[in-house]
Coordinates of C-alpha atoms and ligand atoms in Angstrom, one line a residue:
X1337 CA 8.2 -0.4 39.2
X1338 CA 5.4 -2.8 38.4
X1339 CA 2.2 -1.7 36.8
X1340 CA 0.1 -3.7 39.2
X1341 CA 1.2 -4.2 42.8
X1342 CA -0.9 -6.4 45.1
X1343 CA 0.0 -6.8 48.8
X1344 CA -1.6 -8.9 51.4
X1345 CA -4.9 -9.2 49.6
X1346 CA -7.5 -11.1 51.5
X1347 CA -11.2 -11.8 50.8
X1348 CA -13.9 -13.9 52.4
X1349 CA -17.4 -15.1 51.7
X1350 CA -18.8 -15.6 55.2
X1351 CA -16.5 -18.2 56.8
X1352 CA -14.9 -19.1 53.5
X1353 CA -11.5 -17.5 53.1
X1354 CA -11.2 -17.2 49.4
X1355 CA -7.9 -15.1 49.4
X1356 CA -5.3 -15.4 52.1
X1357 CA -2.8 -12.6 51.8
X1358 CA -1.9 -12.6 48.1
X1359 CA 1.2 -10.7 47.0
X1360 CA 1.8 -10.2 43.3
X1361 CA 3.5 -7.8 40.8
X1362 CA 2.4 -7.5 37.2
X1363 CA 4.6 -5.5 34.8
X1364 CA 3.3 -3.2 32.1
X1365 CA 2.6 -5.1 28.9
X1366 CA 3.0 -8.5 30.6
X1367 CA 0.9 -11.6 29.8
X1368 CA 0.4 -12.9 33.4
X1369 CA -1.5 -16.1 34.1
X1370 CA -3.2 -17.2 37.4
X1371 CA -3.2 -21.0 37.4
X1372 CA -4.9 -23.3 39.9
X1373 CA -7.7 -25.8 40.6
X1374 CA -11.3 -24.8 40.8
X1375 CA -12.1 -23.0 44.1
X1376 CA -8.5 -21.8 44.7
X1377 CA -9.5 -18.1 44.5
X1378 CA -8.7 -17.1 40.9
X1379 CA -12.0 -15.5 40.1
X1380 CA -12.2 -13.8 43.5
X1381 CA -8.8 -12.2 42.8
X1382 CA -9.9 -11.0 39.3
X1383 CA -13.2 -9.7 40.6
X1384 CA -11.4 -7.8 43.4
X1385 CA -9.2 -6.1 40.8
X1386 CA -12.3 -5.3 38.6
X1387 CA -14.1 -3.9 41.6
X1388 CA -16.9 -6.5 41.8
X1389 CA -15.6 -7.9 45.1
X1390 CA -14.7 -6.0 48.2
X1391 CA -11.5 -7.4 49.8
X1392 CA -11.3 -7.4 53.6
X1393 CA -7.6 -6.6 53.7
X1394 CA -4.6 -5.6 51.6
X1395 CA -3.6 -3.0 49.1
X1396 CA -3.6 -2.8 45.3
X1397 CA -2.0 -0.1 43.2
X1398 CA -2.2 0.4 39.4
X1399 CA 0.4 2.8 38.0
X1400 CA 1.0 3.9 41.6
X1401 CA -2.6 4.9 42.3
X1402 CA -4.8 3.2 44.9
X1403 CA -7.1 0.9 42.8
X1404 CA -9.3 -0.3 45.7
X1405 CA -10.3 3.3 46.4
X1406 CA -11.9 3.6 43.0
X1407 CA -15.4 2.3 42.1
X1408 CA -15.5 -0.4 39.4
X1409 CA -16.6 2.0 36.6
X1410 CA -13.7 4.4 37.3
X1411 CA -11.0 1.7 37.3
X1412 CA -8.8 1.6 34.1
X1413 CA -9.4 -2.1 34.2
X1414 CA -11.7 -4.2 32.0
X1415 CA -12.8 -7.8 32.3
X1416 CA -13.5 -10.2 29.5
X1417 CA -16.0 -12.9 30.5
X1418 CA -16.1 -16.6 29.6
X1419 CA -19.3 -16.3 27.7
X1420 CA -18.2 -13.1 25.9
X1421 CA -21.7 -11.7 26.6
X1422 CA -22.1 -10.2 23.1
X1423 CA -25.4 -8.7 22.2
X1424 CA -26.9 -11.2 19.7
X1425 CA -29.1 -8.6 17.8
X1426 CA -26.3 -6.1 17.3
X1427 CA -23.6 -6.0 14.6
X1428 CA -19.9 -6.5 15.4
X1429 CA -19.4 -2.7 15.1
X1430 CA -22.4 -1.9 17.4
X1431 CA -21.3 -4.5 19.9
X1432 CA -17.8 -2.9 20.1
X1433 CA -19.1 0.7 20.0
X1434 CA -21.8 0.2 22.6
X1435 CA -19.6 1.2 25.6
X1436 CA -18.1 4.3 24.1
X1437 CA -21.5 5.4 22.8
X1438 CA -23.0 5.1 26.3
X1439 CA -20.0 7.0 27.7
X1440 CA -21.1 9.9 25.6
X1441 CA -18.4 10.0 23.0
X1442 CA -19.2 11.8 19.7
X1443 CA -20.4 9.5 16.9
X1444 CA -17.3 10.2 14.8
X1445 CA -15.0 9.4 17.7
X1446 CA -16.8 6.2 18.4
X1447 CA -16.6 5.2 14.7
X1448 CA -12.8 6.0 14.6
X1449 CA -12.1 3.9 17.8
X1450 CA -14.2 1.0 16.6
X1451 CA -12.4 1.0 13.2
X1452 CA -9.1 1.1 15.0
X1453 CA -9.8 -1.9 17.3
X1454 CA -11.3 -3.9 14.5
X1455 CA -8.0 -3.6 12.7
X1456 CA -6.0 -4.4 15.9
X1457 CA -7.9 -7.7 16.4
X1458 CA -8.1 -8.5 12.7
X1459 CA -11.9 -8.3 12.1
X1460 CA -11.7 -6.2 9.0
X1461 CA -14.7 -6.7 6.7
X1462 CA -16.8 -8.4 9.5
X1463 CA -18.1 -5.2 11.2
X1464 CA -21.6 -5.6 9.8
X1465 CA -22.1 -9.2 10.9
X1466 CA -24.0 -10.4 13.9
X1467 CA -22.3 -12.7 16.5
X1468 CA -24.2 -15.7 15.2
X1469 CA -22.6 -15.2 11.8
X1470 CA -19.1 -15.6 13.3
X1471 CA -16.8 -18.5 14.3
X1472 CA -15.9 -19.0 17.9
X1473 CA -12.5 -17.5 17.4
X1474 CA -14.0 -14.4 15.7
X1475 CA -16.5 -14.0 18.5
X1476 CA -13.7 -14.0 20.9
X1477 CA -12.0 -11.3 19.0
X1478 CA -15.1 -9.2 19.1
X1479 CA -15.2 -9.6 22.9
X1480 CA -11.6 -8.6 23.1
X1481 CA -12.2 -5.6 20.9
X1482 CA -15.0 -4.5 23.1
X1483 CA -12.9 -4.9 26.2
X1484 CA -10.0 -2.7 24.8
X1485 CA -12.0 0.0 23.0
X1486 CA -12.1 2.3 26.0
X1487 CA -8.3 1.9 26.4
X1488 CA -7.8 0.2 29.8
X1489 CA -4.4 -0.2 31.3
X1490 CA -5.1 -3.8 32.4
X1491 CA -7.3 -6.5 30.9
X1492 CA -8.6 -9.3 33.1
X1493 CA -9.6 -12.5 31.2
X1494 CA -11.6 -15.2 33.1
X1495 CA -11.0 -18.6 31.4
X1496 CA -11.0 -16.9 27.9
X1497 CA -10.7 -20.1 25.9
X1498 CA -13.0 -22.4 27.8
X1499 CA -16.0 -21.7 25.5
X1500 CA -14.0 -22.9 22.4
X1501 CA -13.7 -26.4 21.0
X1502 CA -10.7 -28.3 22.0
X1503 CA -9.2 -28.2 18.5
X1504 CA -9.6 -24.4 18.2
X1505 CA -8.2 -23.8 21.6
X1506 CA -4.5 -24.6 20.9
X1507 CA -4.6 -22.2 17.9
X1508 CA -6.3 -19.5 20.0
X1509 CA -3.7 -19.7 22.7
X1510 CA -1.1 -18.5 20.2
X1511 CA -3.6 -16.0 18.7
X1512 CA -4.4 -14.5 22.2
X1513 CA -0.6 -14.2 22.9
X1514 CA -0.2 -12.4 19.5
X1515 CA -3.2 -10.1 20.2
X1516 CA -1.9 -9.2 23.6
X1517 CA 1.4 -8.1 22.0
X1518 CA -0.5 -6.2 19.4
X1519 CA -2.8 -4.5 21.9
X1520 CA 0.2 -3.6 24.1
X1521 CA -1.5 -3.7 27.5
X1522 CA -1.0 -6.0 30.5
X1523 CA -3.3 -9.2 30.5
X1524 CA -4.1 -11.2 33.6
X1525 CA -5.6 -14.5 32.5
X1526 CA -7.3 -17.0 34.8
X1527 CA -7.0 -20.7 33.8
X1528 CA -7.1 -24.1 35.4
X1529 CA -5.2 -25.6 32.4
X1530 CA -1.5 -25.8 33.0
X1531 CA -0.6 -26.4 29.4
X1532 CA -2.6 -23.3 28.4
X1533 CA -0.9 -21.1 31.1
X1534 CA 2.6 -22.3 30.0
X1535 CA 2.0 -21.8 26.3
X1536 CA 0.6 -18.2 26.6
X1537 CA 2.0 -16.4 29.6
X1538 CA 5.2 -14.5 30.3
X1539 CA 4.8 -15.5 34.0
X1540 CA 2.5 -17.8 35.8
X1541 CA 1.3 -17.5 39.5
X1542 CA 0.4 -21.0 40.8
X1543 CA -2.4 -20.7 43.3
X1544 CA -3.9 -23.1 45.8
X1545 CA -6.5 -22.6 48.6
X1546 CA -6.4 -18.8 48.4
X1547 CA -2.6 -18.5 48.3
X1548 CA 0.1 -17.9 45.7
X1549 CA 2.5 -20.9 46.0
X1550 CA 5.0 -19.7 43.4
X1551 CA 5.5 -17.2 40.5
X1552 CA 7.7 -18.3 37.7
X1553 CA 8.2 -18.1 33.9
X1554 CA 7.1 -21.1 31.8
X1555 CA 10.8 -22.0 31.3
X1556 CA 11.3 -22.1 35.1
X1557 CA 8.2 -24.2 35.6
X1558 CA 9.1 -26.7 32.9
X1559 CA 12.5 -27.2 34.5
X1560 CA 11.2 -27.2 38.0
X1561 CA 7.5 -28.1 38.2
Ligands
ADP2491 P1 -11.8 -20.2 41.4 O1 -12.0 -19.0 40.5 O2 -10.3 -20.5 41.5 O3 -12.6 -21.4 41.0 P2 -13.3 -18.7 43.4 O4 -12.6 -17.4 43.6 O5 -14.5 -18.8 42.5 O6 -12.2 -19.8 42.9 O7 -13.7 -19.3 44.8 C1 -12.8 -19.3 45.9 C2 -13.5 -19.9 47.1 O8 -14.6 -19.0 47.4 C3 -14.2 -21.2 46.9 O9 -14.1 -21.9 48.1 C4 -15.6 -20.9 46.5 O10 -16.5 -21.9 46.8 C5 -15.8 -19.7 47.3 N1 -16.8 -18.7 46.7 C6 -16.6 -18.0 45.6 N2 -17.6 -17.2 45.3 C7 -18.5 -17.3 46.4 C8 -19.7 -16.7 46.7 N3 -20.3 -15.8 45.9 N4 -20.3 -17.1 47.9 C9 -19.7 -18.0 48.7 N5 -18.5 -18.6 48.4 C10 -17.9 -18.3 47.3
ADP2492 P1 -15.7 -20.3 38.6 O1 -15.0 -21.4 39.4 O2 -15.3 -20.4 37.2 O3 -15.5 -19.0 39.2 P2 -18.2 -21.2 39.7 O4 -19.1 -22.1 38.9 O5 -17.4 -21.8 40.8 O6 -17.2 -20.6 38.6 O7 -18.9 -19.9 40.2 C1 -19.9 -19.3 39.5 C2 -20.5 -18.2 40.4 O8 -21.0 -18.8 41.6 C3 -19.6 -17.1 40.7 O9 -20.3 -15.9 40.6 C4 -19.2 -17.4 42.2 O10 -19.0 -16.2 42.9 C5 -20.4 -18.1 42.7 N1 -19.9 -19.2 43.7 C6 -18.9 -20.0 43.6 N2 -18.8 -20.8 44.6 C7 -19.8 -20.4 45.4 C8 -20.3 -20.9 46.7 N3 -19.6 -21.8 47.4 N4 -21.4 -20.3 47.2 C9 -22.1 -19.4 46.5 N5 -21.7 -18.9 45.3 C10 -20.6 -19.4 44.8

């Protein structure tokens, strides 16, 4: 059975129907991409899963449990934003440990978890730096570390590479794919870049105007675009 099961999901902003009955399955540990032009509903879908948007219709289960019944902060789902939203005045370690500290974890437990995710994302030796002392790719790894430190089952990434220079982006596509494998949780990544979706994802959902037109592997899409 799939980790994430979306059925008939619909959402509107006033008269704008942003999602029109979306059905999707995402497997555990899968790198899943949502591909489509600006305005097709990708962000609305992500925000509905994260709990920042209230869909008008449909069901979503995560690991068999009703996701939509849970408030955002109780969902085992995290979102990584375009801008990364790192605290500029805090070190890498403090940026990553901020959430667990606020959640009331003991200092020793926070330190252990921070050290572990720093290893996972390959930021060893950089824990004392501030975001301004890091490269774009390193900042992205901090954002990723912060998004996985509380051990979600699903990570949502909204245009994760769009803040990076064009020449770093191709390299980071492979890097993100490798990190997803390392982290071992399902990723749902939003992008409007077909090349990016095809180079990273295990499967791609092609969206247009609030609907999913097709779900296919990159191989299938190359053969049958
Ligand atoms: P995408 O992420 O694919 O660019 P969105 O989910 O942001 O698409 O938008 C889907 C549709 O909903 C678009 O027509 C967009 O203009 C509209 N929309 C998104 N957010 C809002 C909002 N807060 N208020 C009104 N309309 C919105
Ligand atoms: P994206 O397409 O990457 O989601 P946008 O620039 O379209 O980014 O949207 C940025 C913000 O504006 C989002 O929070 C979205 O909900 C909101 N938004 C998007 N479209 C509209 C709209 N037509 N009316 C009001 N708010 C909108």
